[in-house]
């Protein structure tokens, strides 16, 4: 009797101890989980220049392993006019992404001369449509093309489909109306070798002027000793906290500014939606946008506040992201060519329609 009681008592005890241990572990696990998920939410936000810091690297590897592009034969021999376009095209021609087998292609590249008339371009697209089955499957949505100036609105059916469905790769910054934000891509400009980095920031802002086309705002800034206005690049770029760009005049130096640790500040009055790699990089963490209409005082206020509150972080992210702005004859990981390819990879999913006759067979 006594023994049984002891046994029961010890059983109860054991059960209680078990419960205690279980709930203790549950508590530890829950706290750890809460802590870790809070970390994983905030850490990449602070330390990564990428919009999707956890998926970009595995997805990029997948692209390198499997992305295939079929390149159509151009209707006549030609060369691209800008350095960025030429580098992109030659890199694509010689890349492992190229396939001779259209059936394994994710996307189709339509090469055509930059000076082809709209009529000839329409005829070229019509030929692709009539002679090969690929255009009709998606009405051009799994096709892409290079055009520095971009294509405007046209009434011809072939050009409408090219403009509205195909992915356009054009030069940054784009022409008004020639860019469709949800699908189109801009090429980062090719820049000259960089000036040496000099980290002792002396000027609040650096402005590179462009032959008399500058706005009144930039003219006013030139009277302010905190701003350095130059017409030739010098090592002063790296000695300025911010590099100012007038969106309406010239913003092609943005990538160079990032790499020199000069945080780009873009002066504009309209929303910017055509920055290179907008669906890869967290631009709002690397670039300051200042409204032109509010004048010099506002420019200084915004720059001063950014300097106090989040300058070092922005500068650091910009330097990390600047590798995406480098062009090489021989493409390298994460350079401009491969990052544009990555943007295309993100756009490879399209619905391919079965040819209508097939439904009736
Ligand atoms: C594509 O569709 C058009 C009609 O929109 C048709 O005339 C043409 O023959 C089709 N192309 C192919 C290769 O079947
Ligand atoms: C950086 O700036 C300092 C101060 O003007 C200058 O003496 C130095 O030569 C600069 N360094 C480089 C690498 O340009």
JSON list of C-alpha atoms in Angstrom, two decimals, residues 30-256:
[
{"chain": "A", "resi": 30, "resn": "UNK", "atom": "CA", "xyz": [9.21, 30.60, -28.51]},
{"chain": "A", "resi": 31, "resn": "UNK", "atom": "CA", "xyz": [11.44, 33.42, -27.29]},
{"chain": "A", "resi": 32, "resn": "UNK", "atom": "CA", "xyz": [14.26, 32.25, -29.52]},
{"chain": "A", "resi": 33, "resn": "UNK", "atom": "CA", "xyz": [11.91, 32.05, -32.49]},
{"chain": "A", "resi": 34, "resn": "UNK", "atom": "CA", "xyz": [10.47, 35.50, -31.82]},
{"chain": "A", "resi": 35, "resn": "UNK", "atom": "CA", "xyz": [13.97, 36.90, -31.44]},
{"chain": "A", "resi": 36, "resn": "UNK", "atom": "CA", "xyz": [15.26, 35.23, -34.60]},
{"chain": "A", "resi": 37, "resn": "UNK", "atom": "CA", "xyz": [12.30, 36.19, -36.75]},
{"chain": "A", "resi": 38, "resn": "UNK", "atom": "CA", "xyz": [12.60, 39.76, -35.51]},
{"chain": "A", "resi": 39, "resn": "UNK", "atom": "CA", "xyz": [16.27, 39.66, -36.45]},
{"chain": "A", "resi": 40, "resn": "UNK", "atom": "CA", "xyz": [15.65, 38.17, -39.86]},
{"chain": "A", "resi": 41, "resn": "UNK", "atom": "CA", "xyz": [13.08, 40.86, -40.52]},
{"chain": "A", "resi": 42, "resn": "UNK", "atom": "CA", "xyz": [15.37, 43.70, -39.55]},
{"chain": "A", "resi": 43, "resn": "UNK", "atom": "CA", "xyz": [18.89, 42.54, -40.29]},
{"chain": "A", "resi": 44, "resn": "UNK", "atom": "CA", "xyz": [18.74, 42.36, -44.11]},
{"chain": "A", "resi": 45, "resn": "UNK", "atom": "CA", "xyz": [16.87, 45.62, -44.07]},
{"chain": "A", "resi": 46, "resn": "UNK", "atom": "CA", "xyz": [19.82, 47.29, -42.44]},
{"chain": "A", "resi": 47, "resn": "UNK", "atom": "CA", "xyz": [22.69, 45.51, -44.10]},
{"chain": "A", "resi": 48, "resn": "UNK", "atom": "CA", "xyz": [21.63, 44.70, -47.63]},
{"chain": "A", "resi": 49, "resn": "UNK", "atom": "CA", "xyz": [21.14, 46.92, -50.65]},
{"chain": "A", "resi": 50, "resn": "UNK", "atom": "CA", "xyz": [18.73, 44.33, -52.13]},
{"chain": "A", "resi": 51, "resn": "UNK", "atom": "CA", "xyz": [14.96, 44.32, -52.22]},
{"chain": "A", "resi": 52, "resn": "UNK", "atom": "CA", "xyz": [14.91, 40.55, -51.63]},
{"chain": "A", "resi": 53, "resn": "UNK", "atom": "CA", "xyz": [18.11, 39.87, -49.69]},
{"chain": "A", "resi": 54, "resn": "UNK", "atom": "CA", "xyz": [17.28, 36.24, -48.94]},
{"chain": "A", "resi": 55, "resn": "UNK", "atom": "CA", "xyz": [16.23, 35.17, -52.43]},
{"chain": "A", "resi": 56, "resn": "UNK", "atom": "CA", "xyz": [18.58, 37.06, -54.73]},
{"chain": "A", "resi": 57, "resn": "UNK", "atom": "CA", "xyz": [21.61, 34.78, -54.30]},
{"chain": "A", "resi": 58, "resn": "UNK", "atom": "CA", "xyz": [19.94, 31.36, -54.73]},
{"chain": "A", "resi": 59, "resn": "UNK", "atom": "CA", "xyz": [17.81, 32.77, -57.55]},
{"chain": "A", "resi": 60, "resn": "UNK", "atom": "CA", "xyz": [20.88, 34.24, -59.25]},
{"chain": "A", "resi": 61, "resn": "UNK", "atom": "CA", "xyz": [22.60, 30.83, -59.07]},
{"chain": "A", "resi": 62, "resn": "UNK", "atom": "CA", "xyz": [19.55, 29.22, -60.63]},
{"chain": "A", "resi": 63, "resn": "UNK", "atom": "CA", "xyz": [19.70, 31.79, -63.42]},
{"chain": "A", "resi": 64, "resn": "UNK", "atom": "CA", "xyz": [23.36, 30.99, -64.12]},
{"chain": "A", "resi": 65, "resn": "UNK", "atom": "CA", "xyz": [22.54, 27.28, -64.33]},
{"chain": "A", "resi": 66, "resn": "UNK", "atom": "CA", "xyz": [19.41, 27.33, -66.43]},
{"chain": "A", "resi": 67, "resn": "UNK", "atom": "CA", "xyz": [18.55, 30.64, -68.16]},
{"chain": "A", "resi": 68, "resn": "UNK", "atom": "CA", "xyz": [18.33, 30.27, -71.95]},
{"chain": "A", "resi": 69, "resn": "UNK", "atom": "CA", "xyz": [17.84, 32.95, -74.58]},
{"chain": "A", "resi": 70, "resn": "UNK", "atom": "CA", "xyz": [17.15, 32.40, -78.25]},
{"chain": "A", "resi": 71, "resn": "UNK", "atom": "CA", "xyz": [18.46, 35.19, -80.49]},
{"chain": "A", "resi": 72, "resn": "UNK", "atom": "CA", "xyz": [16.66, 35.81, -83.80]},
{"chain": "A", "resi": 73, "resn": "UNK", "atom": "CA", "xyz": [18.68, 36.61, -86.90]},
{"chain": "A", "resi": 74, "resn": "UNK", "atom": "CA", "xyz": [18.56, 40.39, -87.52]},
{"chain": "A", "resi": 75, "resn": "UNK", "atom": "CA", "xyz": [16.92, 41.42, -90.80]},
{"chain": "A", "resi": 76, "resn": "UNK", "atom": "CA", "xyz": [20.21, 43.09, -91.84]},
{"chain": "A", "resi": 77, "resn": "UNK", "atom": "CA", "xyz": [23.69, 43.48, -90.32]},
{"chain": "A", "resi": 78, "resn": "UNK", "atom": "CA", "xyz": [24.01, 46.42, -87.94]},
{"chain": "A", "resi": 79, "resn": "UNK", "atom": "CA", "xyz": [25.78, 47.76, -84.86]},
{"chain": "A", "resi": 80, "resn": "UNK", "atom": "CA", "xyz": [24.40, 49.39, -81.75]},
{"chain": "A", "resi": 81, "resn": "UNK", "atom": "CA", "xyz": [25.36, 53.03, -81.25]},
{"chain": "A", "resi": 82, "resn": "UNK", "atom": "CA", "xyz": [25.91, 53.36, -77.51]},
{"chain": "A", "resi": 83, "resn": "UNK", "atom": "CA", "xyz": [28.63, 51.64, -75.49]},
{"chain": "A", "resi": 84, "resn": "UNK", "atom": "CA", "xyz": [26.13, 50.14, -73.03]},
{"chain": "A", "resi": 85, "resn": "UNK", "atom": "CA", "xyz": [24.01, 48.59, -75.80]},
{"chain": "A", "resi": 86, "resn": "UNK", "atom": "CA", "xyz": [27.06, 47.19, -77.63]},
{"chain": "A", "resi": 87, "resn": "UNK", "atom": "CA", "xyz": [28.52, 45.72, -74.45]},
{"chain": "A", "resi": 88, "resn": "UNK", "atom": "CA", "xyz": [25.19, 44.14, -73.58]},
{"chain": "A", "resi": 89, "resn": "UNK", "atom": "CA", "xyz": [24.72, 42.65, -77.05]},
{"chain": "A", "resi": 90, "resn": "UNK", "atom": "CA", "xyz": [28.26, 41.26, -77.43]},
{"chain": "A", "resi": 91, "resn": "UNK", "atom": "CA", "xyz": [28.13, 39.84, -73.90]},
{"chain": "A", "resi": 92, "resn": "UNK", "atom": "CA", "xyz": [24.81, 38.16, -74.71]},
{"chain": "A", "resi": 93, "resn": "UNK", "atom": "CA", "xyz": [26.09, 36.73, -78.01]},
{"chain": "A", "resi": 94, "resn": "UNK", "atom": "CA", "xyz": [29.07, 35.14, -76.27]},
{"chain": "A", "resi": 95, "resn": "UNK", "atom": "CA", "xyz": [27.34, 34.14, -73.06]},
{"chain": "A", "resi": 96, "resn": "UNK", "atom": "CA", "xyz": [26.30, 30.63, -71.98]},
{"chain": "A", "resi": 97, "resn": "UNK", "atom": "CA", "xyz": [22.72, 31.98, -71.81]},
{"chain": "A", "resi": 98, "resn": "UNK", "atom": "CA", "xyz": [22.49, 31.82, -75.60]},
{"chain": "A", "resi": 99, "resn": "UNK", "atom": "CA", "xyz": [20.84, 28.76, -77.08]},
{"chain": "A", "resi": 100, "resn": "UNK", "atom": "CA", "xyz": [20.36, 27.64, -80.68]},
{"chain": "A", "resi": 101, "resn": "UNK", "atom": "CA", "xyz": [17.30, 25.64, -79.69]},
{"chain": "A", "resi": 102, "resn": "UNK", "atom": "CA", "xyz": [14.21, 27.88, -79.43]},
{"chain": "A", "resi": 103, "resn": "UNK", "atom": "CA", "xyz": [12.25, 25.11, -77.70]},
{"chain": "A", "resi": 104, "resn": "UNK", "atom": "CA", "xyz": [14.41, 25.33, -74.59]},
{"chain": "A", "resi": 105, "resn": "UNK", "atom": "CA", "xyz": [14.45, 29.15, -74.52]},
{"chain": "A", "resi": 106, "resn": "UNK", "atom": "CA", "xyz": [12.83, 31.09, -71.69]},
{"chain": "A", "resi": 107, "resn": "UNK", "atom": "CA", "xyz": [13.03, 34.34, -73.64]},
{"chain": "A", "resi": 108, "resn": "UNK", "atom": "CA", "xyz": [13.60, 35.46, -77.23]},
{"chain": "A", "resi": 109, "resn": "UNK", "atom": "CA", "xyz": [15.82, 38.38, -78.22]},
{"chain": "A", "resi": 110, "resn": "UNK", "atom": "CA", "xyz": [14.83, 40.52, -81.22]},
{"chain": "A", "resi": 111, "resn": "UNK", "atom": "CA", "xyz": [17.90, 42.35, -82.55]},
{"chain": "A", "resi": 112, "resn": "UNK", "atom": "CA", "xyz": [17.36, 45.32, -84.85]},
{"chain": "A", "resi": 113, "resn": "UNK", "atom": "CA", "xyz": [19.28, 48.37, -85.95]},
{"chain": "A", "resi": 114, "resn": "UNK", "atom": "CA", "xyz": [18.79, 51.54, -83.88]},
{"chain": "A", "resi": 115, "resn": "UNK", "atom": "CA", "xyz": [18.13, 53.48, -87.09]},
{"chain": "A", "resi": 116, "resn": "UNK", "atom": "CA", "xyz": [15.53, 51.09, -88.48]},
{"chain": "A", "resi": 117, "resn": "UNK", "atom": "CA", "xyz": [12.38, 53.00, -89.41]},
{"chain": "A", "resi": 118, "resn": "UNK", "atom": "CA", "xyz": [9.17, 52.16, -87.55]},
{"chain": "A", "resi": 119, "resn": "UNK", "atom": "CA", "xyz": [7.71, 50.78, -90.78]},
{"chain": "A", "resi": 120, "resn": "UNK", "atom": "CA", "xyz": [10.62, 48.41, -91.33]},
{"chain": "A", "resi": 121, "resn": "UNK", "atom": "CA", "xyz": [10.52, 47.36, -87.67]},
{"chain": "A", "resi": 122, "resn": "UNK", "atom": "CA", "xyz": [6.81, 46.56, -88.02]},
{"chain": "A", "resi": 123, "resn": "UNK", "atom": "CA", "xyz": [7.58, 44.49, -91.11]},
{"chain": "A", "resi": 124, "resn": "UNK", "atom": "CA", "xyz": [10.37, 42.65, -89.27]},
{"chain": "A", "resi": 125, "resn": "UNK", "atom": "CA", "xyz": [8.06, 41.73, -86.36]},
{"chain": "A", "resi": 126, "resn": "UNK", "atom": "CA", "xyz": [5.39, 40.65, -88.87]},
{"chain": "A", "resi": 127, "resn": "UNK", "atom": "CA", "xyz": [7.90, 38.29, -90.49]},
{"chain": "A", "resi": 128, "resn": "UNK", "atom": "CA", "xyz": [8.78, 36.76, -87.10]},
{"chain": "A", "resi": 129, "resn": "UNK", "atom": "CA", "xyz": [5.08, 36.33, -86.40]},
{"chain": "A", "resi": 130, "resn": "UNK", "atom": "CA", "xyz": [4.30, 34.65, -89.71]},
{"chain": "A", "resi": 131, "resn": "UNK", "atom": "CA", "xyz": [7.36, 32.46, -90.06]},
{"chain": "A", "resi": 132, "resn": "UNK", "atom": "CA", "xyz": [7.90, 31.15, -86.53]},
{"chain": "A", "resi": 133, "resn": "UNK", "atom": "CA", "xyz": [5.47, 29.94, -83.88]},
{"chain": "A", "resi": 134, "resn": "UNK", "atom": "CA", "xyz": [7.03, 31.74, -80.88]},
{"chain": "A", "resi": 135, "resn": "UNK", "atom": "CA", "xyz": [5.62, 35.26, -81.19]},
{"chain": "A", "resi": 136, "resn": "UNK", "atom": "CA", "xyz": [1.99, 34.11, -81.35]},
{"chain": "A", "resi": 137, "resn": "UNK", "atom": "CA", "xyz": [2.26, 32.01, -78.17]},
{"chain": "A", "resi": 138, "resn": "UNK", "atom": "CA", "xyz": [2.54, 35.12, -75.97]},
{"chain": "A", "resi": 139, "resn": "UNK", "atom": "CA", "xyz": [2.00, 37.94, -78.50]},
{"chain": "A", "resi": 140, "resn": "UNK", "atom": "CA", "xyz": [5.59, 38.93, -77.81]},
{"chain": "A", "resi": 141, "resn": "UNK", "atom": "CA", "xyz": [5.55, 38.82, -74.01]},
{"chain": "A", "resi": 142, "resn": "UNK", "atom": "CA", "xyz": [8.50, 36.43, -73.80]},
{"chain": "A", "resi": 143, "resn": "UNK", "atom": "CA", "xyz": [10.48, 38.57, -76.24]},
{"chain": "A", "resi": 144, "resn": "UNK", "atom": "CA", "xyz": [12.85, 41.45, -75.50]},
{"chain": "A", "resi": 145, "resn": "UNK", "atom": "CA", "xyz": [14.80, 44.03, -77.48]},
{"chain": "A", "resi": 146, "resn": "UNK", "atom": "CA", "xyz": [17.38, 46.76, -77.07]},
{"chain": "A", "resi": 147, "resn": "UNK", "atom": "CA", "xyz": [16.58, 50.34, -78.02]},
{"chain": "A", "resi": 148, "resn": "UNK", "atom": "CA", "xyz": [18.51, 53.18, -76.40]},
{"chain": "A", "resi": 149, "resn": "UNK", "atom": "CA", "xyz": [15.79, 55.78, -76.97]},
{"chain": "A", "resi": 150, "resn": "UNK", "atom": "CA", "xyz": [12.94, 53.32, -76.58]},
{"chain": "A", "resi": 151, "resn": "UNK", "atom": "CA", "xyz": [9.83, 52.94, -78.70]},
{"chain": "A", "resi": 152, "resn": "UNK", "atom": "CA", "xyz": [6.91, 55.37, -78.52]},
{"chain": "A", "resi": 153, "resn": "UNK", "atom": "CA", "xyz": [3.24, 54.68, -79.09]},
{"chain": "A", "resi": 154, "resn": "UNK", "atom": "CA", "xyz": [2.42, 53.50, -82.62]},
{"chain": "A", "resi": 155, "resn": "UNK", "atom": "CA", "xyz": [-0.81, 52.31, -84.19]},
{"chain": "A", "resi": 156, "resn": "UNK", "atom": "CA", "xyz": [0.59, 49.36, -86.13]},
{"chain": "A", "resi": 157, "resn": "UNK", "atom": "CA", "xyz": [-0.44, 46.09, -84.49]},
{"chain": "A", "resi": 158, "resn": "UNK", "atom": "CA", "xyz": [3.08, 44.63, -84.58]},
{"chain": "A", "resi": 159, "resn": "UNK", "atom": "CA", "xyz": [4.56, 47.68, -82.89]},
{"chain": "A", "resi": 160, "resn": "UNK", "atom": "CA", "xyz": [1.74, 47.84, -80.33]},
{"chain": "A", "resi": 161, "resn": "UNK", "atom": "CA", "xyz": [2.51, 44.28, -79.26]},
{"chain": "A", "resi": 162, "resn": "UNK", "atom": "CA", "xyz": [6.26, 44.94, -79.24]},
{"chain": "A", "resi": 163, "resn": "UNK", "atom": "CA", "xyz": [5.81, 48.07, -77.12]},
{"chain": "A", "resi": 164, "resn": "UNK", "atom": "CA", "xyz": [3.12, 46.76, -74.77]},
{"chain": "A", "resi": 165, "resn": "UNK", "atom": "CA", "xyz": [4.12, 43.13, -74.33]},
{"chain": "A", "resi": 166, "resn": "UNK", "atom": "CA", "xyz": [7.83, 42.70, -74.98]},
{"chain": "A", "resi": 167, "resn": "UNK", "atom": "CA", "xyz": [10.48, 43.77, -72.47]},
{"chain": "A", "resi": 168, "resn": "UNK", "atom": "CA", "xyz": [12.30, 46.88, -73.65]},
{"chain": "A", "resi": 169, "resn": "UNK", "atom": "CA", "xyz": [15.87, 47.51, -72.54]},
{"chain": "A", "resi": 170, "resn": "UNK", "atom": "CA", "xyz": [16.71, 51.17, -73.05]},
{"chain": "A", "resi": 171, "resn": "UNK", "atom": "CA", "xyz": [19.30, 53.67, -71.87]},
{"chain": "A", "resi": 172, "resn": "UNK", "atom": "CA", "xyz": [18.94, 55.44, -68.53]},
{"chain": "A", "resi": 173, "resn": "UNK", "atom": "CA", "xyz": [17.44, 58.00, -68.19]},
{"chain": "A", "resi": 174, "resn": "UNK", "atom": "CA", "xyz": [14.51, 57.22, -70.46]},
{"chain": "A", "resi": 175, "resn": "UNK", "atom": "CA", "xyz": [12.46, 59.48, -72.69]},
{"chain": "A", "resi": 176, "resn": "UNK", "atom": "CA", "xyz": [9.06, 60.51, -71.49]},
{"chain": "A", "resi": 177, "resn": "UNK", "atom": "CA", "xyz": [6.43, 58.02, -72.64]},
{"chain": "A", "resi": 178, "resn": "UNK", "atom": "CA", "xyz": [8.93, 55.51, -73.98]},
{"chain": "A", "resi": 179, "resn": "UNK", "atom": "CA", "xyz": [9.16, 53.46, -70.79]},
{"chain": "A", "resi": 180, "resn": "UNK", "atom": "CA", "xyz": [6.63, 51.06, -69.24]},
{"chain": "A", "resi": 181, "resn": "UNK", "atom": "CA", "xyz": [7.65, 50.71, -65.57]},
{"chain": "A", "resi": 182, "resn": "UNK", "atom": "CA", "xyz": [6.26, 47.27, -64.71]},
{"chain": "A", "resi": 183, "resn": "UNK", "atom": "CA", "xyz": [8.16, 45.46, -67.45]},
{"chain": "A", "resi": 184, "resn": "UNK", "atom": "CA", "xyz": [10.87, 47.63, -69.01]},
{"chain": "A", "resi": 185, "resn": "UNK", "atom": "CA", "xyz": [14.52, 47.77, -67.94]},
{"chain": "A", "resi": 186, "resn": "UNK", "atom": "CA", "xyz": [17.19, 50.48, -68.17]},
{"chain": "A", "resi": 187, "resn": "UNK", "atom": "CA", "xyz": [20.88, 49.94, -68.87]},
{"chain": "A", "resi": 188, "resn": "UNK", "atom": "CA", "xyz": [23.29, 51.64, -66.51]},
{"chain": "A", "resi": 189, "resn": "UNK", "atom": "CA", "xyz": [25.56, 54.01, -68.45]},
{"chain": "A", "resi": 190, "resn": "UNK", "atom": "CA", "xyz": [29.17, 53.08, -69.20]},
{"chain": "A", "resi": 191, "resn": "UNK", "atom": "CA", "xyz": [31.47, 55.44, -67.31]},
{"chain": "A", "resi": 192, "resn": "UNK", "atom": "CA", "xyz": [35.12, 56.38, -67.52]},
{"chain": "A", "resi": 193, "resn": "UNK", "atom": "CA", "xyz": [37.61, 54.92, -65.04]},
{"chain": "A", "resi": 194, "resn": "UNK", "atom": "CA", "xyz": [37.01, 56.28, -61.58]},
{"chain": "A", "resi": 195, "resn": "UNK", "atom": "CA", "xyz": [38.69, 59.17, -59.81]},
{"chain": "A", "resi": 196, "resn": "UNK", "atom": "CA", "xyz": [40.57, 58.07, -56.66]},
{"chain": "A", "resi": 197, "resn": "UNK", "atom": "CA", "xyz": [38.49, 57.67, -53.55]},
{"chain": "A", "resi": 198, "resn": "UNK", "atom": "CA", "xyz": [39.02, 60.33, -50.92]},
{"chain": "A", "resi": 199, "resn": "UNK", "atom": "CA", "xyz": [36.94, 59.92, -47.84]},
{"chain": "A", "resi": 200, "resn": "UNK", "atom": "CA", "xyz": [37.53, 63.22, -46.06]},
{"chain": "A", "resi": 201, "resn": "UNK", "atom": "CA", "xyz": [34.25, 64.84, -46.96]},
{"chain": "A", "resi": 202, "resn": "UNK", "atom": "CA", "xyz": [34.63, 68.59, -47.20]},
{"chain": "A", "resi": 203, "resn": "UNK", "atom": "CA", "xyz": [31.68, 69.74, -49.24]},
{"chain": "A", "resi": 204, "resn": "UNK", "atom": "CA", "xyz": [28.07, 69.06, -48.51]},
{"chain": "A", "resi": 205, "resn": "UNK", "atom": "CA", "xyz": [27.29, 68.68, -52.17]},
{"chain": "A", "resi": 206, "resn": "UNK", "atom": "CA", "xyz": [29.08, 68.22, -55.46]},
{"chain": "A", "resi": 207, "resn": "UNK", "atom": "CA", "xyz": [27.49, 69.21, -58.75]},
{"chain": "A", "resi": 208, "resn": "UNK", "atom": "CA", "xyz": [28.90, 68.37, -62.11]},
{"chain": "A", "resi": 209, "resn": "UNK", "atom": "CA", "xyz": [27.57, 70.96, -64.53]},
{"chain": "A", "resi": 210, "resn": "UNK", "atom": "CA", "xyz": [26.79, 70.18, -68.10]},
{"chain": "A", "resi": 211, "resn": "UNK", "atom": "CA", "xyz": [27.54, 73.01, -70.52]},
{"chain": "A", "resi": 212, "resn": "UNK", "atom": "CA", "xyz": [25.03, 75.70, -69.61]},
{"chain": "A", "resi": 213, "resn": "UNK", "atom": "CA", "xyz": [21.97, 73.47, -69.41]},
{"chain": "A", "resi": 214, "resn": "UNK", "atom": "CA", "xyz": [21.71, 73.73, -65.63]},
{"chain": "A", "resi": 215, "resn": "UNK", "atom": "CA", "xyz": [18.61, 74.85, -63.80]},
{"chain": "A", "resi": 216, "resn": "UNK", "atom": "CA", "xyz": [18.26, 78.05, -61.77]},
{"chain": "A", "resi": 217, "resn": "UNK", "atom": "CA", "xyz": [18.47, 75.88, -58.67]},
{"chain": "A", "resi": 218, "resn": "UNK", "atom": "CA", "xyz": [21.96, 74.67, -59.61]},
{"chain": "A", "resi": 219, "resn": "UNK", "atom": "CA", "xyz": [22.98, 78.23, -60.46]},
{"chain": "A", "resi": 220, "resn": "UNK", "atom": "CA", "xyz": [21.85, 79.35, -57.02]},
{"chain": "A", "resi": 221, "resn": "UNK", "atom": "CA", "xyz": [23.75, 76.50, -55.37]},
{"chain": "A", "resi": 222, "resn": "UNK", "atom": "CA", "xyz": [26.97, 77.68, -57.00]},
{"chain": "A", "resi": 223, "resn": "UNK", "atom": "CA", "xyz": [26.93, 80.76, -54.73]},
{"chain": "A", "resi": 224, "resn": "UNK", "atom": "CA", "xyz": [26.83, 78.57, -51.63]},
{"chain": "A", "resi": 225, "resn": "UNK", "atom": "CA", "xyz": [30.28, 77.73, -50.20]},
{"chain": "A", "resi": 226, "resn": "UNK", "atom": "CA", "xyz": [28.98, 74.35, -49.03]},
{"chain": "A", "resi": 227, "resn": "UNK", "atom": "CA", "xyz": [28.58, 73.25, -52.64]},
{"chain": "A", "resi": 228, "resn": "UNK", "atom": "CA", "xyz": [31.25, 72.59, -55.18]},
{"chain": "A", "resi": 229, "resn": "UNK", "atom": "CA", "xyz": [30.29, 73.08, -58.81]},
{"chain": "A", "resi": 230, "resn": "UNK", "atom": "CA", "xyz": [32.66, 71.68, -61.43]},
{"chain": "A", "resi": 231, "resn": "UNK", "atom": "CA", "xyz": [32.56, 71.09, -65.14]},
{"chain": "A", "resi": 232, "resn": "UNK", "atom": "CA", "xyz": [35.38, 68.52, -65.21]},
{"chain": "A", "resi": 233, "resn": "UNK", "atom": "CA", "xyz": [35.48, 65.48, -62.94]},
{"chain": "A", "resi": 234, "resn": "UNK", "atom": "CA", "xyz": [38.15, 65.64, -60.22]},
{"chain": "A", "resi": 235, "resn": "UNK", "atom": "CA", "xyz": [38.95, 63.88, -56.97]},
{"chain": "A", "resi": 236, "resn": "UNK", "atom": "CA", "xyz": [36.67, 66.37, -55.24]},
{"chain": "A", "resi": 237, "resn": "UNK", "atom": "CA", "xyz": [33.77, 64.03, -55.96]},
{"chain": "A", "resi": 238, "resn": "UNK", "atom": "CA", "xyz": [34.99, 61.69, -53.24]},
{"chain": "A", "resi": 239, "resn": "UNK", "atom": "CA", "xyz": [35.43, 64.60, -50.86]},
{"chain": "A", "resi": 240, "resn": "UNK", "atom": "CA", "xyz": [31.79, 65.58, -51.01]},
{"chain": "A", "resi": 241, "resn": "UNK", "atom": "CA", "xyz": [29.07, 64.01, -48.92]},
{"chain": "A", "resi": 242, "resn": "UNK", "atom": "CA", "xyz": [26.43, 64.13, -51.63]},
{"chain": "A", "resi": 243, "resn": "UNK", "atom": "CA", "xyz": [26.63, 64.22, -55.41]},
{"chain": "A", "resi": 244, "resn": "UNK", "atom": "CA", "xyz": [23.78, 66.25, -56.84]},
{"chain": "A", "resi": 245, "resn": "UNK", "atom": "CA", "xyz": [22.15, 65.29, -60.12]},
{"chain": "A", "resi": 246, "resn": "UNK", "atom": "CA", "xyz": [19.57, 67.24, -62.00]},
{"chain": "A", "resi": 247, "resn": "UNK", "atom": "CA", "xyz": [17.18, 64.58, -63.30]},
{"chain": "A", "resi": 248, "resn": "UNK", "atom": "CA", "xyz": [16.19, 66.71, -66.28]},
{"chain": "A", "resi": 249, "resn": "UNK", "atom": "CA", "xyz": [19.82, 67.44, -67.29]},
{"chain": "A", "resi": 250, "resn": "UNK", "atom": "CA", "xyz": [22.13, 64.50, -66.58]},
{"chain": "A", "resi": 251, "resn": "UNK", "atom": "CA", "xyz": [21.90, 61.67, -64.08]},
{"chain": "A", "resi": 252, "resn": "UNK", "atom": "CA", "xyz": [24.22, 59.25, -65.84]},
{"chain": "A", "resi": 253, "resn": "UNK", "atom": "CA", "xyz": [26.90, 59.61, -63.14]},
{"chain": "A", "resi": 254, "resn": "UNK", "atom": "CA", "xyz": [24.81, 57.94, -60.46]},
{"chain": "A", "resi": 255, "resn": "UNK", "atom": "CA", "xyz": [26.64, 54.60, -60.53]},
{"chain": "A", "resi": 256, "resn": "UNK", "atom": "CA", "xyz": [30.03, 56.32, -60.42]}
]
